Every structure is written in structure tokens, then in C-alpha cells.
């Protein structure tokens, strides 16, 4: 299957700082990318959907000013957690698909964010 | 609404079959997926089934789909200790975004 690379795999940051997570599709052009958050022992919660060149669509309850998503190219989307707090500590996973509908989504390895 | 439900835990002995069940809500889901997640790792796509199929077999994995009841199951034959992980069922309402269940934690006892 296609490869989606997520970086970094782990990051520790101080409260109040911002951290950027990258999601790259390595061998295909990702028209759509999705960002998920996973709390310990829980499922993946969809945070937002981004289409290349347009603004991200955020799910209800997700603060768009807190979680900035940029999808400037067909192979890269970034999630920036701004002014991070300990409650933002979580596992963040991206996925990417080549088409918009009914195509397989490929997942990155995930990023474990710890805010201290 | 969008809601995928699965039981949270399953424990089996090595060599036995495991059956993980899932119910979903959106009949527009074209594909239904099973993903595996090992501790601290990302998601691995195990298999998927197209909504017009009743069954799909892939080596030790068998997926059964009852579209009328919106019920999906994953059977793992000859379960091994390496199969211990969390298994997520997922639906794709409208063929676009992927909605996950809470995950079933499979314990395989040697």
C-alpha cells in the first residue's frame, strides 16, 4: 500500500509553546488528509479534514484556532498545536487519501505529544 | 448519526479462533474496514469489505457483513500471541471520512 509518513513520532514540549506535526504522502498525491486524536485506551476522534489548497473543515468541538491545519501541497499537511497545555497531550494520527471519496485512506505512524 | 460500536475486550487461547463484532449506523458506507493497532503504534489496515459483499476471506481473516442488521464481524483463525492488539472497526459514511469504533482489545493467552 501507499506510504504516509508522520513526523515527529514523539515530541515533548513545554506548556505555552506551539508544536508542529507533519504528515507526508510519500508515493501518491493526497487530495484529502484527515487528522485524528486518540486519548489513552480510546478510539480515534476525527478532528478535521483538509483538502489541498483550501481551509480545513473542523469537527464539532474542535478549536480551529488551537489546532491549525495547513495543506499547502498535495503531499504535505501540517497540524500545529498552539499554546499547548497538558490536556493537549495525546496521540495524533493523520491519514491521507488520493481521491475525495471511496478511496482507501492510508495512515501515518502517529505522533505522541506530551506537554509538560 | 454516525456511531460505530464494538465490544471492548476479548480473550482467547492461542490456536483458537477470535471473533470481533461491530455494529455501524450509516448505510451509505461504501467500504467497511478493520484496522489493527499495536501498543504505541499507528494503524495498520487489516482488511476491508465492499458494502455489496457478504463475506471476504483473506488468509486467516474472514469478514462477514450483514448489511440489513448493519453488523460486521472479523474472524481470526488460529489466533497467535502476535495477534494481541486493539482492533478497530470503521465505517465511511458517504465514502468520505472514516469513523472508528472504540476498539476491541484482543488478549491471546499462550
PDB file of C-alpha atoms in Angstrom:
ATOM      1  CA  UNK A   1       0.000   0.000   0.000  1.00  0.00           C
ATOM      2  CA  UNK A   2       0.906   3.648  -0.177  1.00  0.00           C
ATOM      3  CA  UNK A   3       3.071   5.225   2.499  1.00  0.00           C
ATOM      4  CA  UNK A   4       2.182   8.108   4.759  1.00  0.00           C
ATOM      5  CA  UNK A   5       4.986   9.437   6.895  1.00  0.00           C
ATOM      6  CA  UNK A   6       4.299  11.369  10.057  1.00  0.00           C
ATOM      7  CA  UNK A   7       6.941  13.370  11.893  1.00  0.00           C
ATOM      8  CA  UNK A   8       7.921  13.548  14.668  1.00  0.00           C
ATOM      9  CA  UNK A   9       6.896  10.247  16.212  1.00  0.00           C
ATOM     10  CA  UNK A  10       7.306  11.647  19.707  1.00  0.00           C
ATOM     11  CA  UNK A  11       7.570  15.185  20.999  1.00  0.00           C
ATOM     12  CA  UNK A  12       7.720  16.746  24.420  1.00  0.00           C
ATOM     13  CA  UNK A  13       7.064  20.444  24.728  1.00  0.00           C
ATOM     14  CA  UNK A  14       6.555  22.969  27.466  1.00  0.00           C
ATOM     15  CA  UNK A  15       3.182  24.472  28.289  1.00  0.00           C
ATOM     16  CA  UNK A  16       2.512  27.571  26.280  1.00  0.00           C
ATOM     17  CA  UNK A  17       4.673  26.639  23.335  1.00  0.00           C
ATOM     18  CA  UNK A  18       3.492  25.511  19.915  1.00  0.00           C
ATOM     19  CA  UNK A  19       4.366  22.273  18.189  1.00  0.00           C
ATOM     20  CA  UNK A  20       4.027  21.307  14.555  1.00  0.00           C
ATOM     21  CA  UNK A  21       3.329  17.796  13.292  1.00  0.00           C
ATOM     22  CA  UNK A  22       3.917  16.919   9.653  1.00  0.00           C
ATOM     23  CA  UNK A  23       2.093  14.375   7.552  1.00  0.00           C
ATOM     24  CA  UNK A  24       3.518  13.473   4.169  1.00  0.00           C
ATOM     25  CA  UNK A  25       2.262  11.171   1.458  1.00  0.00           C
ATOM     26  CA  UNK A  26       5.424   9.661   0.018  1.00  0.00           C
ATOM     27  CA  UNK A  27       4.310   7.973  -3.170  1.00  0.00           C
ATOM     28  CA  UNK A  28       0.966   9.479  -4.049  1.00  0.00           C
ATOM     29  CA  UNK A  29      -0.754  12.823  -4.175  1.00  0.00           C
ATOM     30  CA  UNK A  30      -3.099  13.256  -1.262  1.00  0.00           C
ATOM     31  CA  UNK A  31      -6.131  15.252  -2.257  1.00  0.00           C
ATOM     32  CA  UNK A  32      -7.562  14.873   1.213  1.00  0.00           C
ATOM     33  CA  UNK A  33      -5.898  14.472   4.577  1.00  0.00           C
ATOM     34  CA  UNK A  34      -7.502  13.775   7.914  1.00  0.00           C
ATOM     35  CA  UNK A  35      -6.250  14.450  11.416  1.00  0.00           C
ATOM     36  CA  UNK A  36      -7.288  12.277  14.336  1.00  0.00           C
ATOM     37  CA  UNK A  37      -6.654  12.405  18.037  1.00  0.00           C
ATOM     38  CA  UNK A  38      -6.561   9.357  20.254  1.00  0.00           C
ATOM     39  CA  UNK A  39      -6.821   9.510  24.028  1.00  0.00           C
ATOM     40  CA  UNK A  40      -5.349   6.641  26.058  1.00  0.00           C
ATOM     41  CA  UNK A  41      -7.370   3.456  25.632  1.00  0.00           C
ATOM     42  CA  UNK A  42      -9.915   5.238  23.495  1.00  0.00           C
ATOM     43  CA  UNK A  43     -10.830   5.378  19.871  1.00  0.00           C
ATOM     44  CA  UNK A  44      -9.665   7.789  17.219  1.00  0.00           C
ATOM     45  CA  UNK A  45     -11.597  11.006  17.148  1.00  0.00           C
ATOM     46  CA  UNK A  46     -11.669  12.836  13.836  1.00  0.00           C
ATOM     47  CA  UNK A  47     -10.507  16.387  14.396  1.00  0.00           C
ATOM     48  CA  UNK A  48     -10.538  17.871  10.934  1.00  0.00           C
ATOM     49  CA  UNK A  49     -10.472  17.206   7.221  1.00  0.00           C
ATOM     50  CA  UNK A  50      -8.273  19.172   4.896  1.00  0.00           C
ATOM     51  CA  UNK A  51      -8.343  19.382   1.137  1.00  0.00           C
ATOM     52  CA  UNK A  52      -5.302  20.656  -0.679  1.00  0.00           C
ATOM     53  CA  UNK A  53      -5.429  24.385  -1.220  1.00  0.00           C
ATOM     54  CA  UNK A  54      -8.483  25.064   0.880  1.00  0.00           C
ATOM     55  CA  UNK A  55      -9.315  25.634   4.524  1.00  0.00           C
ATOM     56  CA  UNK A  56      -9.731  22.659   6.786  1.00  0.00           C
ATOM     57  CA  UNK A  57     -13.157  21.527   7.934  1.00  0.00           C
ATOM     58  CA  UNK A  58     -13.184  21.011  11.669  1.00  0.00           C
ATOM     59  CA  UNK A  59     -15.409  18.604  13.547  1.00  0.00           C
ATOM     60  CA  UNK A  60     -17.741  19.946  16.181  1.00  0.00           C
ATOM     61  CA  UNK A  61     -15.979  20.789  19.400  1.00  0.00           C
ATOM     62  CA  UNK A  62     -12.507  21.102  17.890  1.00  0.00           C
ATOM     63  CA  UNK A  63     -10.994  24.562  18.254  1.00  0.00           C
ATOM     64  CA  UNK A  64      -9.669  25.687  14.901  1.00  0.00           C
ATOM     65  CA  UNK A  65      -7.532  28.422  16.445  1.00  0.00           C
ATOM     66  CA  UNK A  66      -5.964  25.879  18.744  1.00  0.00           C
ATOM     67  CA  UNK A  67      -5.283  23.229  16.144  1.00  0.00           C
ATOM     68  CA  UNK A  68      -4.062  24.926  12.978  1.00  0.00           C
ATOM     69  CA  UNK A  69      -4.094  22.777   9.873  1.00  0.00           C
ATOM     70  CA  UNK A  70      -2.317  23.626   6.673  1.00  0.00           C
ATOM     71  CA  UNK A  71      -2.495  21.548   3.492  1.00  0.00           C
ATOM     72  CA  UNK A  72      -0.476  23.662   1.116  1.00  0.00           C
ATOM     73  CA  UNK A  73       0.648  20.899  -1.206  1.00  0.00           C
ATOM     74  CA  UNK A  74      -0.622  17.556  -2.420  1.00  0.00           C
ATOM     75  CA  UNK A  75       1.948  15.707  -0.350  1.00  0.00           C
ATOM     76  CA  UNK A  76       2.086  17.631   2.910  1.00  0.00           C
ATOM     77  CA  UNK A  77      -0.319  18.614   5.652  1.00  0.00           C
ATOM     78  CA  UNK A  78       0.700  20.066   8.989  1.00  0.00           C
ATOM     79  CA  UNK A  79      -1.074  20.244  12.320  1.00  0.00           C
ATOM     80  CA  UNK A  80       0.144  22.924  14.707  1.00  0.00           C
ATOM     81  CA  UNK A  81      -0.956  22.719  18.315  1.00  0.00           C
ATOM     82  CA  UNK A  82      -0.762  26.301  19.508  1.00  0.00           C
ATOM     83  CA  UNK A  83      -0.167  27.375  23.096  1.00  0.00           C
ATOM     84  CA  UNK A  84      -0.096  23.766  24.179  1.00  0.00           C
ATOM     85  CA  UNK A  85      -1.414  22.688  27.568  1.00  0.00           C
ATOM     86  CA  UNK A  86      -1.026  19.368  29.375  1.00  0.00           C
ATOM     87  CA  UNK A  87      -4.570  18.395  28.376  1.00  0.00           C
ATOM     88  CA  UNK A  88      -3.438  18.521  24.736  1.00  0.00           C
ATOM     89  CA  UNK A  89      -1.163  15.569  25.445  1.00  0.00           C
ATOM     90  CA  UNK A  90      -2.396  12.805  23.200  1.00  0.00           C
ATOM     91  CA  UNK A  91      -1.627  10.577  20.236  1.00  0.00           C
ATOM     92  CA  UNK A  92      -2.243  12.371  16.955  1.00  0.00           C
ATOM     93  CA  UNK A  93      -2.611  10.399  13.730  1.00  0.00           C
ATOM     94  CA  UNK A  94      -3.021  11.614  10.183  1.00  0.00           C
ATOM     95  CA  UNK A  95      -4.406   9.804   7.202  1.00  0.00           C
ATOM     96  CA  UNK A  96      -4.380  10.614   3.531  1.00  0.00           C
ATOM     97  CA  UNK A  97      -6.326   9.522   0.507  1.00  0.00           C
ATOM     98  CA  UNK A  98      -5.680  10.110  -3.129  1.00  0.00           C
ATOM     99  CA  UNK A  99      -9.234  10.820  -4.162  1.00  0.00           C
ATOM    100  CA  UNK A 100     -12.060  12.534  -2.365  1.00  0.00           C
ATOM    101  CA  UNK A 101     -14.489   9.673  -1.944  1.00  0.00           C
ATOM    102  CA  UNK A 102     -14.422   5.910  -1.825  1.00  0.00           C
ATOM    103  CA  UNK A 103     -10.672   5.539  -1.978  1.00  0.00           C
ATOM    104  CA  UNK A 104      -8.534   3.879   0.636  1.00  0.00           C
ATOM    105  CA  UNK A 105      -7.136   6.050   3.398  1.00  0.00           C
ATOM    106  CA  UNK A 106      -3.547   5.388   4.462  1.00  0.00           C
ATOM    107  CA  UNK A 107      -2.446   6.204   7.977  1.00  0.00           C
ATOM    108  CA  UNK A 108       0.722   7.684   9.376  1.00  0.00           C
ATOM    109  CA  UNK A 109       2.545   6.131  12.302  1.00  0.00           C
ATOM    110  CA  UNK A 110       1.193   8.700  14.751  1.00  0.00           C
ATOM    111  CA  UNK A 111       2.786  11.346  16.952  1.00  0.00           C
ATOM    112  CA  UNK A 112       2.759  11.104  20.707  1.00  0.00           C
ATOM    113  CA  UNK A 113       2.637  14.614  22.124  1.00  0.00           C
ATOM    114  CA  UNK A 114       3.433  15.205  25.760  1.00  0.00           C
ATOM    115  CA  UNK A 115       3.019  18.709  27.148  1.00  0.00           C
ATOM    116  CA  UNK A 116       4.811  19.320  30.433  1.00  0.00           C
TER     117      UNK A 116
ATOM    118  CA  UNK B   1     -25.955   9.816  13.180  1.00  0.00           C
ATOM    119  CA  UNK B   2     -22.558   8.233  12.940  1.00  0.00           C
ATOM    120  CA  UNK B   3     -21.748   5.692  15.600  1.00  0.00           C
ATOM    121  CA  UNK B   4     -19.734   2.509  15.477  1.00  0.00           C
ATOM    122  CA  UNK B   5     -19.984   0.125  18.416  1.00  0.00           C
ATOM    123  CA  UNK B   6     -17.811  -2.791  19.377  1.00  0.00           C
ATOM    124  CA  UNK B   7     -17.171  -4.790  22.497  1.00  0.00           C
ATOM    125  CA  UNK B   8     -14.134  -3.572  24.398  1.00  0.00           C
ATOM    126  CA  UNK B   9     -12.348  -6.800  25.326  1.00  0.00           C
ATOM    127  CA  UNK B  10     -11.885 -10.305  24.006  1.00  0.00           C
ATOM    128  CA  UNK B  11      -9.683 -13.002  25.453  1.00  0.00           C
ATOM    129  CA  UNK B  12      -8.865 -16.231  23.611  1.00  0.00           C
ATOM    130  CA  UNK B  13      -6.355 -19.048  23.860  1.00  0.00           C
ATOM    131  CA  UNK B  14      -3.604 -19.397  21.318  1.00  0.00           C
ATOM    132  CA  UNK B  15      -4.768 -21.546  18.428  1.00  0.00           C
ATOM    133  CA  UNK B  16      -8.448 -20.785  18.918  1.00  0.00           C
ATOM    134  CA  UNK B  17     -10.489 -18.551  16.627  1.00  0.00           C
ATOM    135  CA  UNK B  18     -11.283 -14.981  17.611  1.00  0.00           C
ATOM    136  CA  UNK B  19     -14.459 -13.239  16.543  1.00  0.00           C
ATOM    137  CA  UNK B  20     -14.733  -9.499  16.957  1.00  0.00           C
ATOM    138  CA  UNK B  21     -18.122  -7.936  16.347  1.00  0.00           C
ATOM    139  CA  UNK B  22     -19.115  -4.448  15.316  1.00  0.00           C
ATOM    140  CA  UNK B  23     -22.314  -2.580  14.549  1.00  0.00           C
ATOM    141  CA  UNK B  24     -22.422   0.564  12.476  1.00  0.00           C
ATOM    142  CA  UNK B  25     -25.137   3.041  11.693  1.00  0.00           C
ATOM    143  CA  UNK B  26     -24.631   4.605   8.285  1.00  0.00           C
ATOM    144  CA  UNK B  27     -25.958   2.557   5.398  1.00  0.00           C
ATOM    145  CA  UNK B  28     -24.198   4.852   2.931  1.00  0.00           C
ATOM    146  CA  UNK B  29     -20.821   3.473   3.970  1.00  0.00           C
ATOM    147  CA  UNK B  30     -19.368   2.035   0.799  1.00  0.00           C
ATOM    148  CA  UNK B  31     -16.426   0.400   2.497  1.00  0.00           C
ATOM    149  CA  UNK B  32     -16.144  -1.037   5.989  1.00  0.00           C
ATOM    150  CA  UNK B  33     -12.714  -1.533   7.465  1.00  0.00           C
ATOM    151  CA  UNK B  34     -10.852  -3.420  10.123  1.00  0.00           C
ATOM    152  CA  UNK B  35      -7.675  -1.849  11.465  1.00  0.00           C
ATOM    153  CA  UNK B  36      -5.126  -3.208  13.940  1.00  0.00           C
ATOM    154  CA  UNK B  37      -3.187  -1.083  16.392  1.00  0.00           C
ATOM    155  CA  UNK B  38      -0.321  -2.424  18.442  1.00  0.00           C
ATOM    156  CA  UNK B  39       0.785  -0.592  21.617  1.00  0.00           C
ATOM    157  CA  UNK B  40       2.240   2.823  20.853  1.00  0.00           C
ATOM    158  CA  UNK B  41       1.949   2.329  17.123  1.00  0.00           C
ATOM    159  CA  UNK B  42      -0.182   3.720  14.342  1.00  0.00           C
ATOM    160  CA  UNK B  43      -2.950   1.950  12.499  1.00  0.00           C
ATOM    161  CA  UNK B  44      -2.480  -0.979  10.196  1.00  0.00           C
ATOM    162  CA  UNK B  45      -5.210  -1.709   7.681  1.00  0.00           C
ATOM    163  CA  UNK B  46      -6.048  -5.403   8.052  1.00  0.00           C
ATOM    164  CA  UNK B  47      -8.823  -5.811   5.581  1.00  0.00           C
ATOM    165  CA  UNK B  48     -11.916  -4.175   4.236  1.00  0.00           C
ATOM    166  CA  UNK B  49     -15.161  -5.226   2.647  1.00  0.00           C
ATOM    167  CA  UNK B  50     -17.211  -3.516  -0.003  1.00  0.00           C
ATOM    168  CA  UNK B  51     -20.789  -2.927   1.033  1.00  0.00           C
ATOM    169  CA  UNK B  52     -22.279  -5.171  -1.654  1.00  0.00           C
ATOM    170  CA  UNK B  53     -20.372  -8.208  -0.374  1.00  0.00           C
ATOM    171  CA  UNK B  54     -21.447 -10.630   2.354  1.00  0.00           C
ATOM    172  CA  UNK B  55     -18.099 -12.181   3.073  1.00  0.00           C
ATOM    173  CA  UNK B  56     -14.449 -11.693   2.359  1.00  0.00           C
ATOM    174  CA  UNK B  57     -11.646 -14.090   3.237  1.00  0.00           C
ATOM    175  CA  UNK B  58      -8.001 -13.153   3.348  1.00  0.00           C
ATOM    176  CA  UNK B  59      -5.717 -15.881   4.718  1.00  0.00           C
ATOM    177  CA  UNK B  60      -6.561 -16.202   8.430  1.00  0.00           C
ATOM    178  CA  UNK B  61      -9.038 -13.343   8.327  1.00  0.00           C
ATOM    179  CA  UNK B  62     -12.708 -13.650   7.456  1.00  0.00           C
ATOM    180  CA  UNK B  63     -15.007 -10.652   7.357  1.00  0.00           C
ATOM    181  CA  UNK B  64     -18.763 -11.138   7.460  1.00  0.00           C
ATOM    182  CA  UNK B  65     -21.160  -8.327   6.638  1.00  0.00           C
ATOM    183  CA  UNK B  66     -24.863  -8.318   7.424  1.00  0.00           C
ATOM    184  CA  UNK B  67     -25.994  -5.141   5.753  1.00  0.00           C
ATOM    185  CA  UNK B  68     -29.591  -5.495   6.894  1.00  0.00           C
ATOM    186  CA  UNK B  69     -28.564  -5.504  10.555  1.00  0.00           C
ATOM    187  CA  UNK B  70     -25.535  -3.246   9.944  1.00  0.00           C
ATOM    188  CA  UNK B  71     -23.354  -5.851  11.610  1.00  0.00           C
ATOM    189  CA  UNK B  72     -19.750  -6.554  10.742  1.00  0.00           C
ATOM    190  CA  UNK B  73     -17.502  -9.219  12.176  1.00  0.00           C
ATOM    191  CA  UNK B  74     -13.855 -10.158  11.931  1.00  0.00           C
ATOM    192  CA  UNK B  75     -12.812 -13.734  12.487  1.00  0.00           C
ATOM    193  CA  UNK B  76      -9.155 -14.545  13.058  1.00  0.00           C
ATOM    194  CA  UNK B  77      -8.418 -18.229  12.638  1.00  0.00           C
ATOM    195  CA  UNK B  78      -5.622 -19.935  14.613  1.00  0.00           C
ATOM    196  CA  UNK B  79      -5.070 -16.850  16.762  1.00  0.00           C
ATOM    197  CA  UNK B  80      -1.448 -16.273  17.728  1.00  0.00           C
ATOM    198  CA  UNK B  81       0.107 -14.217  20.541  1.00  0.00           C
ATOM    199  CA  UNK B  82       1.259 -11.765  17.898  1.00  0.00           C
ATOM    200  CA  UNK B  83      -2.388 -11.026  17.159  1.00  0.00           C
ATOM    201  CA  UNK B  84      -2.765  -9.360  20.573  1.00  0.00           C
ATOM    202  CA  UNK B  85      -3.657  -5.762  19.775  1.00  0.00           C
ATOM    203  CA  UNK B  86      -6.581  -3.391  19.525  1.00  0.00           C
ATOM    204  CA  UNK B  87      -8.871  -3.928  16.564  1.00  0.00           C
ATOM    205  CA  UNK B  88     -10.899  -1.056  15.216  1.00  0.00           C
ATOM    206  CA  UNK B  89     -13.954  -1.345  13.067  1.00  0.00           C
ATOM    207  CA  UNK B  90     -14.559   1.684  10.831  1.00  0.00           C
ATOM    208  CA  UNK B  91     -17.264   2.907   8.511  1.00  0.00           C
ATOM    209  CA  UNK B  92     -17.078   5.519   5.782  1.00  0.00           C
ATOM    210  CA  UNK B  93     -20.342   7.452   5.638  1.00  0.00           C
ATOM    211  CA  UNK B  94     -20.757   8.910   2.183  1.00  0.00           C
ATOM    212  CA  UNK B  95     -17.463   7.316   1.192  1.00  0.00           C
ATOM    213  CA  UNK B  96     -15.504  10.216   2.594  1.00  0.00           C
ATOM    214  CA  UNK B  97     -14.361  10.416   6.188  1.00  0.00           C
ATOM    215  CA  UNK B  98     -13.637   7.374   8.321  1.00  0.00           C
ATOM    216  CA  UNK B  99     -15.443   6.899  11.626  1.00  0.00           C
ATOM    217  CA  UNK B 100     -13.954   4.460  14.093  1.00  0.00           C
ATOM    218  CA  UNK B 101     -15.398   2.311  16.814  1.00  0.00           C
ATOM    219  CA  UNK B 102     -13.919   2.350  20.293  1.00  0.00           C
ATOM    220  CA  UNK B 103     -11.714  -0.628  19.523  1.00  0.00           C
ATOM    221  CA  UNK B 104     -11.683  -4.197  20.839  1.00  0.00           C
ATOM    222  CA  UNK B 105      -8.656  -5.180  22.858  1.00  0.00           C
ATOM    223  CA  UNK B 106      -7.733  -8.758  21.996  1.00  0.00           C
ATOM    224  CA  UNK B 107      -5.751 -10.755  24.561  1.00  0.00           C
ATOM    225  CA  UNK B 108      -4.258 -14.016  23.371  1.00  0.00           C
ATOM    226  CA  UNK B 109      -3.230 -16.416  26.124  1.00  0.00           C
ATOM    227  CA  UNK B 110      -0.415 -18.832  25.407  1.00  0.00           C
TER     228      UNK B 110
END
